[in-house]
Amino acid sequence: MSLKPKRVNFDQTWEELKETVKEVVTLSNVKRDIWNNRFGDVYSICVAYPEPLADKLYSETKNLLESHVENMLVTKVAAAIHSQSSDVTESLLWRYYEAWSEYSRGIGYLNFLYMYLNMQHIKKKKLSEPETLYASVSSDIQEQMEIGELGLDIWRVKMIESLGEELVKQVLDGIKADRMGTETNSRNVEVIHGVIQSFVLVQDYRKKGNLKLYQDLFEKPMLTTSGEYYRSEAVKILQKCSVSKYMEEVIKKLDDERRRAEKFLHHSSIMKLRKECQERMVTDHIDFLYSECKEMVAQERREDLKNMYILLKPVPDGLKQLILIFLDHIKNEGNETISTLKGDNIHIQFVENMLQVYQKYEELISDTFSSGHSVDPLFLSALDKACASVINTTIRIGERQMCRSAELVARYCDSLLKKSKSTESEIDTKLTKSITIFKYIEDKDVYQKFYSRMLAKRLIHEQSLSMDAEEAMINRLKQACGYEFTNKLHRMFTDISVSADLNNKFSVYLKEN
């Protein structure tokens, strides 16, 4: 084939090209040599001498595609609207889906056949945004799009705008049937999903607003009807269920709806649909859910608390009340556990009892208030606030004597670091855990005062379990509060080491002299 521009009899060439175009869009068999010749015809028309005929080819192709889609609407699809046949293959959705499947594939092949027109004529004529706004050009040039895009736009105008409302109505009926438990076979699912996807694909080529048709035509009524369905479902369930059972039912409904959305809808609608269902079944009845929060927390009903967390987390400020109830519950248990302290070892009771409370609720939060592998920081913060409140409460011992947590924790560490029958590994574990309680102490300076006095006594009277244990504890405190906090303790420890070294040297000197 010669690439040199030549004179072209457009009418004659178009007659031959037109027949191939019809065969392509109807997915008929086109012989390879004819297909190759039509490539040449498109090229020859676009570079014709003395004047290129690309605009005329575009116009004729547009008219042909419009006539083809109008014919499909009349002969293949529209008749099914009023069909009384019980055969589902005669329904509008099936007819539309089959027509769309054929046409969309055909347009893809046609776009390839018109590659030269697309690349060398249409794309070069496309204007930038400023040119579109300010240039003085004809509307015909502005409106030209690639043949594949043109074919999809014609489908939107001729087919979807004619049948859109009825299509959407039948699609929503199909989704409703699926919700109601009516058996939906794989072919029906494919058809409903394919019809919905066609609303997306006809504008998929657009850089902006490619989902506008889908959202305006289908998504908005889908969200509205879904909201109405779940509003009525919530009322039905409320009439016969407790809070615990209601939450289970709602979570099941939400999971079913997520699977349904993934099966039928465009992915951009999945979260919107979930939000609509949550608002109708959770937000609208949030006071009902709150009504048993205190009992659930007080009785530590983990499964119920898990379900409550799942439902309330997506609601703005939905967890606020649950967190406050949880915080108060921990505070009450903590205050109760320190109110019974008595005897000579209250420092041990205080630290170990508080550690039990902390570890218990840390484990409960990890098990209950988490999504995936991530523990909810709001509940960990509530645990911190509750523990800090309890630990920094002034404790009454006996009739008159008052004691603060800083002193008790210092005494606890002192009792562990003195020589005892416990193994070093046991003591090391307990000292590590004591830092958990230490971190909540507000009067850390008071702790430092008591700890330094007790450290001095242990060092001077040689009561320490070991110097390694003493040094390890000081390092833990340094990690928790910084070097400045432990500077004095380090100096005391160093002084003892220096003293021991001097005594050893003096002893050696006496022996030698």
Short mmCIF file of C-alpha atoms in Angstrom, two decimals:
data_model
loop_
_atom_site.label_atom_id
_atom_site.label_comp_id
_atom_site.label_asym_id
_atom_site.label_seq_id
_atom_site.Cartn_x
_atom_site.Cartn_y
_atom_site.Cartn_z
CA MET A 1 0.00 0.00 0.00
CA SER A 2 1.40 3.36 -1.00
CA LEU A 3 1.60 5.92 1.81
CA LYS A 4 1.64 8.83 -0.62
CA PRO A 5 -1.55 11.00 -0.46
CA LYS A 6 -3.83 10.46 -3.46
CA ARG A 7 -7.26 11.39 -4.72
CA VAL A 8 -10.03 9.37 -3.08
CA ASN A 9 -13.58 8.73 -4.24
CA PHE A 10 -15.10 9.12 -0.77
CA ASP A 11 -18.55 7.73 -1.56
CA GLN A 12 -17.17 4.59 -3.14
CA THR A 13 -14.57 4.02 -0.40
CA TRP A 14 -17.10 4.72 2.35
CA GLU A 15 -19.59 2.20 0.94
CA GLU A 16 -17.00 -0.55 1.33
CA LEU A 17 -15.78 0.71 4.71
CA LYS A 18 -19.35 1.06 6.01
CA GLU A 19 -20.09 -2.63 5.49
CA THR A 20 -16.99 -3.59 7.47
CA VAL A 21 -17.93 -1.14 10.25
CA LYS A 22 -21.36 -2.81 10.54
CA GLU A 23 -19.72 -6.24 10.73
CA VAL A 24 -17.26 -5.05 13.38
CA VAL A 25 -19.86 -3.52 15.73
CA THR A 26 -22.07 -6.63 15.44
CA LEU A 27 -19.07 -8.93 16.11
CA SER A 28 -19.41 -10.63 12.71
CA ASN A 29 -16.42 -12.39 11.17
CA VAL A 30 -14.23 -10.07 9.14
CA LYS A 31 -11.59 -11.68 6.90
CA ARG A 32 -8.02 -10.65 7.57
CA ASP A 33 -7.37 -9.24 4.07
CA ILE A 34 -10.56 -7.15 4.22
CA TRP A 35 -9.60 -5.92 7.71
CA ASN A 36 -6.16 -4.88 6.45
CA ASN A 37 -7.67 -3.15 3.39
CA ARG A 38 -10.00 -1.13 5.62
CA PHE A 39 -7.04 0.09 7.64
CA GLY A 40 -5.68 1.38 4.34
CA ASP A 41 -9.00 2.99 3.45
CA VAL A 42 -9.11 4.92 6.75
CA TYR A 43 -5.56 6.12 6.13
CA SER A 44 -6.26 7.10 2.50
CA ILE A 45 -9.36 9.12 3.48
CA CYS A 46 -7.49 10.93 6.25
CA VAL A 47 -4.59 11.97 3.95
CA ALA A 48 -6.61 12.40 0.72
CA TYR A 49 -5.33 14.83 -1.96
CA PRO A 50 -5.94 17.71 -2.43
CA GLU A 51 -7.99 17.96 0.78
CA PRO A 52 -8.10 15.44 3.69
CA LEU A 53 -11.56 13.95 4.23
CA ALA A 54 -11.15 12.97 7.90
CA ASP A 55 -13.97 15.23 9.13
CA LYS A 56 -16.35 13.73 6.60
CA LEU A 57 -15.34 10.20 7.65
CA TYR A 58 -15.95 11.13 11.28
CA SER A 59 -19.39 12.54 10.46
CA GLU A 60 -20.48 9.51 8.42
CA THR A 61 -19.23 7.09 11.07
CA LYS A 62 -21.11 9.01 13.75
CA ASN A 63 -24.35 8.84 11.72
CA LEU A 64 -23.88 5.11 11.15
CA LEU A 65 -23.32 4.39 14.85
CA GLU A 66 -26.33 6.48 15.84
CA SER A 67 -28.55 4.58 13.40
CA HIS A 68 -27.14 1.26 14.63
CA VAL A 69 -27.84 2.02 18.32
CA GLU A 70 -31.32 3.34 17.52
CA ASN A 71 -32.04 0.11 15.64
CA MET A 72 -30.75 -1.99 18.58
CA LEU A 73 -32.99 -0.01 20.94
CA VAL A 74 -36.08 -0.69 18.84
CA THR A 75 -35.47 -4.28 17.76
CA LYS A 76 -33.51 -5.82 20.62
CA VAL A 77 -34.14 -3.94 23.84
CA ALA A 78 -37.14 -1.60 24.13
CA ALA A 79 -39.70 -4.27 23.26
CA ALA A 80 -38.78 -6.12 26.46
CA ILE A 81 -40.15 -3.27 28.63
CA HIS A 82 -43.73 -4.37 28.08
CA SER A 83 -42.97 -8.06 27.63
CA GLN A 84 -45.29 -10.40 29.56
CA SER A 85 -43.03 -13.41 29.04
CA SER A 86 -42.07 -15.39 32.16
CA ASP A 87 -38.74 -16.22 30.53
CA VAL A 88 -36.10 -14.13 32.34
CA THR A 89 -34.03 -14.01 29.14
CA GLU A 90 -36.82 -11.89 27.65
CA SER A 91 -36.54 -9.27 30.43
CA LEU A 92 -35.27 -5.76 29.78
CA LEU A 93 -32.10 -6.31 31.85
CA TRP A 94 -31.10 -9.40 29.92
CA ARG A 95 -31.83 -7.81 26.54
CA TYR A 96 -29.96 -4.63 27.46
CA TYR A 97 -26.99 -6.52 28.86
CA GLU A 98 -26.65 -8.70 25.75
CA ALA A 99 -26.90 -5.66 23.48
CA TRP A 100 -24.35 -3.75 25.58
CA SER A 101 -21.93 -6.70 25.69
CA GLU A 102 -22.00 -6.99 21.90
CA TYR A 103 -21.81 -3.24 21.22
CA SER A 104 -19.08 -2.38 23.76
CA ARG A 105 -16.80 -5.11 22.42
CA GLY A 106 -17.52 -4.06 18.84
CA ILE A 107 -16.72 -0.43 19.59
CA GLY A 108 -13.39 -1.51 21.07
CA TYR A 109 -12.48 -3.24 17.78
CA LEU A 110 -13.76 -0.28 15.74
CA ASN A 111 -11.63 2.11 17.75
CA PHE A 112 -8.61 0.01 16.74
CA LEU A 113 -9.65 0.09 13.08
CA TYR A 114 -9.84 3.90 13.20
CA MET A 115 -6.47 4.20 14.91
CA TYR A 116 -5.00 6.56 12.30
CA LEU A 117 -8.00 8.89 12.46
CA ASN A 118 -7.79 8.92 16.28
CA MET A 119 -4.05 9.50 16.49
CA GLN A 120 -3.31 11.82 13.58
CA HIS A 121 -6.55 13.74 13.21
CA ILE A 122 -8.70 13.84 16.34
CA LYS A 123 -5.96 13.96 18.97
CA LYS A 124 -4.13 16.72 17.12
CA LYS A 125 -7.33 18.75 16.95
CA LYS A 126 -8.07 18.39 20.65
CA LEU A 127 -7.73 21.74 22.34
CA SER A 128 -6.19 22.62 25.64
CA GLU A 129 -8.51 24.02 28.31
CA PRO A 130 -7.51 27.69 27.69
CA GLU A 131 -8.01 27.19 23.94
CA THR A 132 -11.46 25.75 24.56
CA LEU A 133 -12.38 28.79 26.62
CA TYR A 134 -10.90 31.57 24.51
CA ALA A 135 -10.17 30.29 20.98
CA SER A 136 -12.57 31.12 18.18
CA VAL A 137 -13.20 27.64 16.76
CA SER A 138 -16.26 25.84 15.49
CA SER A 139 -18.28 23.66 17.84
CA ASP A 140 -17.83 20.67 15.51
CA ILE A 141 -14.09 20.62 16.18
CA GLN A 142 -14.56 21.02 19.92
CA GLU A 143 -17.00 18.12 20.07
CA GLN A 144 -14.92 15.58 18.16
CA MET A 145 -13.75 12.61 20.23
CA GLU A 146 -11.98 9.37 19.44
CA ILE A 147 -14.18 6.81 17.70
CA GLY A 148 -14.28 4.51 20.75
CA GLU A 149 -15.33 7.43 22.96
CA LEU A 150 -17.84 8.57 20.34
CA GLY A 151 -19.42 5.12 20.22
CA LEU A 152 -19.82 5.03 24.00
CA ASP A 153 -21.27 8.53 24.08
CA ILE A 154 -23.82 7.59 21.42
CA TRP A 155 -24.83 4.60 23.57
CA ARG A 156 -25.29 6.93 26.54
CA VAL A 157 -27.48 9.36 24.57
CA LYS A 158 -29.53 6.94 22.49
CA MET A 159 -29.82 3.93 24.79
CA ILE A 160 -29.26 4.88 28.44
CA GLU A 161 -31.13 8.18 28.32
CA SER A 162 -34.09 6.35 26.76
CA LEU A 163 -34.14 3.38 29.15
CA GLY A 164 -32.24 4.65 32.19
CA GLU A 165 -35.10 4.97 34.68
CA GLU A 166 -36.62 1.60 33.80
CA LEU A 167 -33.20 -0.08 33.86
CA VAL A 168 -32.42 1.35 37.29
CA LYS A 169 -35.83 0.30 38.60
CA GLN A 170 -35.29 -3.30 37.50
CA VAL A 171 -31.71 -3.35 38.82
CA LEU A 172 -32.92 -2.11 42.23
CA ASP A 173 -35.64 -4.78 42.17
CA GLY A 174 -32.94 -7.39 41.55
CA ILE A 175 -30.82 -6.10 44.45
CA LYS A 176 -33.91 -6.05 46.71
CA ALA A 177 -34.68 -9.65 45.77
CA ASP A 178 -31.13 -10.60 46.72
CA ARG A 179 -31.58 -8.86 50.11
CA MET A 180 -34.83 -10.68 50.71
CA GLY A 181 -33.10 -14.01 50.19
CA THR A 182 -34.53 -14.82 46.78
CA GLU A 183 -32.13 -17.12 45.01
CA THR A 184 -29.97 -15.17 42.56
CA ASN A 185 -28.08 -17.43 40.16
CA SER A 186 -24.65 -16.52 38.81
CA ARG A 187 -26.06 -15.47 35.43
CA ASN A 188 -28.49 -13.00 37.04
CA VAL A 189 -25.64 -11.61 39.16
CA GLU A 190 -23.56 -11.18 36.01
CA VAL A 191 -26.39 -9.35 34.25
CA ILE A 192 -27.15 -6.96 37.12
CA HIS A 193 -23.46 -6.23 37.64
CA GLY A 194 -22.94 -5.77 33.88
CA VAL A 195 -25.84 -3.30 33.56
CA ILE A 196 -24.50 -1.25 36.48
CA GLN A 197 -20.98 -1.33 35.04
CA SER A 198 -22.27 -0.02 31.72
CA PHE A 199 -23.28 3.22 33.49
CA VAL A 200 -19.63 3.56 34.51
CA LEU A 201 -17.92 2.41 31.33
CA VAL A 202 -19.77 4.73 28.93
CA GLN A 203 -17.94 7.68 30.53
CA ASP A 204 -14.81 5.91 31.69
CA TYR A 205 -12.71 7.75 29.10
CA ARG A 206 -13.32 11.11 30.76
CA LYS A 207 -10.54 12.58 32.87
CA LYS A 208 -13.02 14.43 35.08
CA GLY A 209 -16.51 13.46 36.11
CA ASN A 210 -16.22 9.94 34.72
CA LEU A 211 -18.63 8.65 37.40
CA LYS A 212 -21.22 11.43 37.10
CA LEU A 213 -23.72 9.41 35.04
CA TYR A 214 -23.35 6.39 37.33
CA GLN A 215 -23.80 8.52 40.46
CA ASP A 216 -26.73 10.59 39.20
CA LEU A 217 -28.62 7.83 37.43
CA PHE A 218 -28.00 4.85 39.69
CA GLU A 219 -26.06 5.54 42.88
CA LYS A 220 -28.37 8.20 44.35
CA PRO A 221 -31.61 6.18 44.01
CA MET A 222 -29.75 3.04 45.13
CA LEU A 223 -28.61 4.74 48.35
CA THR A 224 -32.10 6.16 48.95
CA THR A 225 -33.91 2.82 48.52
CA SER A 226 -31.23 1.03 50.58
CA GLY A 227 -31.67 3.56 53.40
CA GLU A 228 -35.43 3.05 53.37
CA TYR A 229 -35.02 -0.73 53.44
CA TYR A 230 -32.64 -0.68 56.40
CA ARG A 231 -34.75 1.85 58.28
CA SER A 232 -37.69 -0.54 58.14
CA GLU A 233 -35.46 -3.53 58.96
CA ALA A 234 -34.12 -1.77 62.05
CA VAL A 235 -37.66 -1.14 63.32
CA LYS A 236 -38.60 -4.80 62.81
CA ILE A 237 -35.54 -6.09 64.67
CA LEU A 238 -35.95 -3.60 67.53
CA GLN A 239 -39.43 -4.89 68.25
CA LYS A 240 -38.20 -8.38 69.10
CA CYS A 241 -34.54 -8.10 70.16
CA SER A 242 -32.43 -7.04 73.13
CA VAL A 243 -29.46 -4.74 72.60
CA SER A 244 -27.12 -7.72 72.49
CA LYS A 245 -29.17 -9.56 69.85
CA TYR A 246 -29.83 -6.35 67.91
CA MET A 247 -26.09 -5.72 67.56
CA GLU A 248 -25.52 -9.24 66.26
CA GLU A 249 -28.28 -8.83 63.68
CA VAL A 250 -26.99 -5.43 62.53
CA ILE A 251 -23.41 -6.70 62.12
CA LYS A 252 -24.73 -9.63 60.08
CA LYS A 253 -26.75 -7.24 57.91
CA LEU A 254 -23.73 -4.99 57.37
CA ASP A 255 -21.54 -7.96 56.40
CA ASP A 256 -24.20 -9.22 53.99
CA GLU A 257 -24.52 -5.76 52.45
CA ARG A 258 -20.75 -5.46 52.02
CA ARG A 259 -20.65 -8.77 50.13
CA ARG A 260 -23.64 -7.69 48.06
CA ALA A 261 -22.00 -4.36 47.22
CA GLU A 262 -18.79 -6.10 46.15
CA LYS A 263 -20.87 -8.44 44.00
CA PHE A 264 -22.97 -5.82 42.20
CA LEU A 265 -21.66 -2.26 42.57
CA HIS A 266 -18.77 -0.10 41.46
CA HIS A 267 -16.13 -0.02 44.20
CA SER A 268 -16.68 3.71 44.81
CA SER A 269 -20.17 2.97 46.18
CA ILE A 270 -19.20 0.34 48.76
CA MET A 271 -18.30 2.72 51.60
CA LYS A 272 -21.21 5.05 50.77
CA LEU A 273 -23.66 2.18 51.02
CA ARG A 274 -22.15 0.97 54.29
CA LYS A 275 -22.40 4.50 55.71
CA GLU A 276 -26.07 4.69 54.69
CA CYS A 277 -26.82 1.34 56.37
CA GLN A 278 -24.92 2.37 59.52
CA GLU A 279 -26.83 5.62 59.78
CA ARG A 280 -30.21 3.90 59.48
CA MET A 281 -29.43 0.97 61.80
CA VAL A 282 -26.87 2.43 64.24
CA THR A 283 -26.85 6.24 64.35
CA ASP A 284 -30.67 6.50 64.28
CA HIS A 285 -30.89 4.12 67.27
CA ILE A 286 -27.73 5.04 69.17
CA ASP A 287 -29.61 5.82 72.41
CA PHE A 288 -30.96 2.27 72.38
CA LEU A 289 -27.41 0.93 72.06
CA TYR A 290 -26.17 3.18 74.88
CA SER A 291 -28.94 1.96 77.19
CA GLU A 292 -26.99 -1.19 78.17
CA CYS A 293 -23.44 0.17 77.97
CA LYS A 294 -22.96 0.34 81.75
CA GLU A 295 -24.15 -3.22 82.30
CA MET A 296 -21.93 -4.54 79.52
CA VAL A 297 -18.85 -2.82 80.95
CA ALA A 298 -19.69 -3.68 84.57
CA GLN A 299 -20.16 -7.36 83.69
CA GLU A 300 -17.25 -7.26 81.21
CA ARG A 301 -19.32 -8.93 78.48
CA ARG A 302 -16.56 -9.12 75.92
CA GLU A 303 -18.55 -10.29 72.92
CA ASP A 304 -21.13 -7.56 73.44
CA LEU A 305 -18.40 -4.95 73.91
CA LYS A 306 -16.69 -6.14 70.71
CA ASN A 307 -19.94 -5.76 68.79
CA MET A 308 -20.63 -2.37 70.37
CA TYR A 309 -17.15 -1.20 69.35
CA ILE A 310 -17.61 -2.42 65.75
CA LEU A 311 -20.90 -0.54 65.40
CA LEU A 312 -19.98 2.69 67.20
CA LYS A 313 -16.46 3.22 65.82
CA PRO A 314 -17.58 4.57 62.39
CA VAL A 315 -20.10 6.96 64.03
CA PRO A 316 -18.66 10.45 64.74
CA ASP A 317 -18.11 10.63 68.53
CA GLY A 318 -19.97 7.33 68.79
CA LEU A 319 -17.40 5.82 71.17
CA LYS A 320 -17.27 8.84 73.49
CA GLN A 321 -19.88 7.63 75.97
CA LEU A 322 -18.57 4.05 75.98
CA ILE A 323 -15.04 5.32 76.69
CA LEU A 324 -16.25 7.44 79.63
CA ILE A 325 -18.15 4.48 81.13
CA PHE A 326 -15.10 2.24 80.65
CA LEU A 327 -12.81 4.83 82.28
CA ASP A 328 -15.10 5.17 85.33
CA HIS A 329 -15.30 1.39 85.67
CA ILE A 330 -11.50 1.05 85.83
CA LYS A 331 -11.24 3.91 88.32
CA ASN A 332 -13.86 2.33 90.57
CA GLU A 333 -12.12 -1.04 90.54
CA GLY A 334 -8.74 0.60 91.15
CA ASN A 335 -10.02 2.68 94.06
CA GLU A 336 -11.69 -0.38 95.52
CA THR A 337 -8.50 -2.44 95.34
CA ILE A 338 -6.40 0.19 97.20
CA SER A 339 -9.08 0.93 99.78
CA THR A 340 -8.46 -2.45 101.43
CA LEU A 341 -4.70 -2.01 101.99
CA LYS A 342 -3.54 -2.93 105.49
CA GLY A 343 -0.63 -4.50 107.37
CA ASP A 344 3.11 -3.98 107.14
CA ASN A 345 3.44 -4.78 103.43
CA ILE A 346 0.95 -2.31 101.97
CA HIS A 347 3.61 -1.11 99.50
CA ILE A 348 3.69 -4.62 97.98
CA GLN A 349 -0.11 -4.87 97.99
CA PHE A 350 -0.44 -1.43 96.38
CA VAL A 351 1.94 -2.03 93.46
CA GLU A 352 0.92 -5.61 92.74
CA ASN A 353 -2.82 -4.91 93.05
CA MET A 354 -2.53 -1.95 90.67
CA LEU A 355 -0.48 -4.04 88.27
CA GLN A 356 -3.25 -6.65 88.27
CA VAL A 357 -5.83 -3.99 87.44
CA TYR A 358 -3.64 -2.52 84.69
CA GLN A 359 -2.78 -5.87 83.09
CA LYS A 360 -6.38 -7.08 83.28
CA TYR A 361 -7.77 -4.10 81.37
CA GLU A 362 -4.85 -3.85 78.97
CA GLU A 363 -5.59 -7.44 77.93
CA LEU A 364 -9.34 -6.71 77.73
CA ILE A 365 -8.72 -3.67 75.50
CA SER A 366 -6.39 -5.66 73.24
CA ASP A 367 -8.98 -8.43 72.91
CA THR A 368 -12.08 -6.25 72.61
CA PHE A 369 -11.37 -2.75 71.33
CA SER A 370 -9.16 -3.40 68.32
CA SER A 371 -9.47 -3.58 64.57
CA GLY A 372 -7.09 -5.93 62.81
CA HIS A 373 -3.78 -5.86 64.70
CA SER A 374 -4.26 -2.27 65.85
CA VAL A 375 -5.47 -1.59 69.41
CA ASP A 376 -7.69 1.49 69.72
CA PRO A 377 -5.59 4.30 71.26
CA LEU A 378 -8.68 5.99 72.75
CA PHE A 379 -9.27 3.06 75.10
CA LEU A 380 -5.58 2.81 75.99
CA SER A 381 -5.73 6.52 76.82
CA ALA A 382 -8.77 5.88 79.03
CA LEU A 383 -6.81 3.14 80.84
CA ASP A 384 -3.91 5.55 81.37
CA LYS A 385 -6.20 8.28 82.75
CA ALA A 386 -7.96 5.85 85.09
CA CYS A 387 -4.70 4.38 86.43
CA ALA A 388 -3.17 7.84 86.87
CA SER A 389 -6.24 8.99 88.81
CA VAL A 390 -6.15 5.99 91.17
CA ILE A 391 -2.37 5.91 91.66
CA ASN A 392 -2.18 9.61 92.51
CA THR A 393 -4.94 9.40 95.12
CA THR A 394 -3.72 9.98 98.69
CA ILE A 395 -4.12 6.71 100.59
CA ARG A 396 -5.21 6.56 104.26
CA ILE A 397 -3.36 4.02 106.40
CA GLY A 398 -4.87 3.39 109.81
CA GLU A 399 -6.58 6.28 111.58
CA ARG A 400 -4.29 9.19 110.87
CA GLN A 401 -1.30 8.34 108.73
CA MET A 402 -1.60 9.38 105.05
CA CYS A 403 0.63 8.04 102.29
CA ARG A 404 1.29 8.89 98.67
CA SER A 405 1.93 6.42 95.85
CA ALA A 406 5.47 7.78 95.25
CA GLU A 407 6.57 6.55 98.68
CA LEU A 408 4.84 3.17 98.29
CA VAL A 409 6.44 2.45 94.91
CA ALA A 410 9.88 3.51 96.25
CA ARG A 411 9.44 1.19 99.25
CA TYR A 412 8.34 -1.63 96.91
CA CYS A 413 11.53 -1.25 94.85
CA ASP A 414 13.57 -1.07 98.07
CA SER A 415 12.08 -4.34 99.32
CA LEU A 416 13.01 -6.06 96.06
CA LEU A 417 16.54 -4.67 95.86
CA LYS A 418 17.45 -5.74 99.40
CA LYS A 419 18.94 -9.18 99.91
CA SER A 420 16.18 -11.78 99.84
CA LYS A 421 15.47 -15.42 99.00
CA SER A 422 13.89 -14.56 95.60
CA THR A 423 15.89 -15.32 92.46
CA GLU A 424 17.42 -12.46 90.51
CA SER A 425 15.25 -13.20 87.45
CA GLU A 426 12.03 -12.95 89.54
CA ILE A 427 13.18 -9.69 91.08
CA ASP A 428 14.22 -8.31 87.70
CA THR A 429 10.76 -9.08 86.26
CA LYS A 430 8.99 -7.40 89.20
CA LEU A 431 11.21 -4.31 89.00
CA THR A 432 10.51 -4.02 85.27
CA LYS A 433 6.77 -4.18 85.92
CA SER A 434 7.03 -1.60 88.71
CA ILE A 435 8.07 0.98 86.11
CA THR A 436 4.52 0.69 84.69
CA ILE A 437 3.16 2.05 87.97
CA PHE A 438 6.03 4.52 88.35
CA LYS A 439 5.18 6.18 85.02
CA TYR A 440 1.74 7.18 86.33
CA ILE A 441 3.16 8.94 89.43
CA GLU A 442 2.76 12.71 89.21
CA ASP A 443 5.12 13.50 92.15
CA LYS A 444 8.20 11.90 90.66
CA ASP A 445 10.41 14.24 92.70
CA VAL A 446 8.92 12.75 95.87
CA TYR A 447 9.68 9.28 94.53
CA GLN A 448 13.27 10.36 93.83
CA LYS A 449 13.67 11.69 97.39
CA PHE A 450 12.47 8.42 98.96
CA TYR A 451 14.34 6.23 96.49
CA SER A 452 17.66 8.06 96.99
CA ARG A 453 17.39 7.76 100.81
CA MET A 454 16.68 4.04 100.56
CA LEU A 455 19.44 3.55 97.99
CA ALA A 456 21.92 5.30 100.30
CA LYS A 457 21.01 2.98 103.18
CA ARG A 458 21.34 -0.11 101.00
CA LEU A 459 24.71 0.96 99.68
CA ILE A 460 26.18 2.12 103.01
CA HIS A 461 24.96 -0.91 104.97
CA GLU A 462 25.73 -3.30 102.09
CA GLN A 463 22.13 -4.58 101.97
CA SER A 464 21.81 -4.58 98.15
CA LEU A 465 20.95 -7.78 96.37
CA SER A 466 23.67 -6.98 93.83
CA MET A 467 25.30 -3.93 92.29
CA ASP A 468 24.15 -5.14 88.85
CA ALA A 469 20.51 -5.09 90.00
CA GLU A 470 20.95 -1.57 91.43
CA GLU A 471 22.49 -0.32 88.21
CA ALA A 472 19.78 -1.96 86.07
CA MET A 473 17.05 -0.26 88.11
CA ILE A 474 18.71 3.15 87.77
CA ASN A 475 18.89 2.60 83.99
CA ARG A 476 15.16 1.79 83.91
CA LEU A 477 14.40 5.04 85.72
CA LYS A 478 16.68 6.91 83.30
CA GLN A 479 14.78 5.48 80.31
CA ALA A 480 11.49 6.54 81.90
CA CYS A 481 12.46 10.06 83.04
CA GLY A 482 15.78 11.00 81.47
CA TYR A 483 19.35 11.48 82.67
CA GLU A 484 18.65 14.51 84.89
CA PHE A 485 16.25 12.50 87.05
CA THR A 486 18.83 9.79 87.79
CA ASN A 487 21.94 12.00 87.90
CA LYS A 488 22.04 12.08 91.72
CA LEU A 489 21.44 8.32 91.91
CA HIS A 490 24.28 7.70 89.45
CA ARG A 491 26.66 9.83 91.55
CA MET A 492 25.77 7.87 94.71
CA PHE A 493 26.35 4.63 92.88
CA THR A 494 29.67 5.92 91.49
CA ASP A 495 30.78 7.16 94.94
CA ILE A 496 30.31 3.70 96.40
CA SER A 497 32.26 2.16 93.52
CA VAL A 498 35.08 4.68 93.98
CA SER A 499 35.04 4.11 97.76
CA ALA A 500 35.27 0.36 97.32
CA ASP A 501 38.14 0.81 94.88
CA LEU A 502 40.02 3.14 97.31
CA ASN A 503 39.52 0.71 100.20
CA ASN A 504 40.89 -2.14 98.09
CA LYS A 505 43.93 -0.09 97.13
CA PHE A 506 44.47 0.92 100.78
CA SER A 507 44.24 -2.71 101.90
CA VAL A 508 46.82 -3.72 99.29
CA TYR A 509 49.08 -0.86 100.38
CA LEU A 510 48.91 -1.96 104.05
CA LYS A 511 49.78 -5.55 103.14
CA GLU A 512 52.74 -4.49 101.04
CA ASN A 513 54.07 -1.97 103.59
#
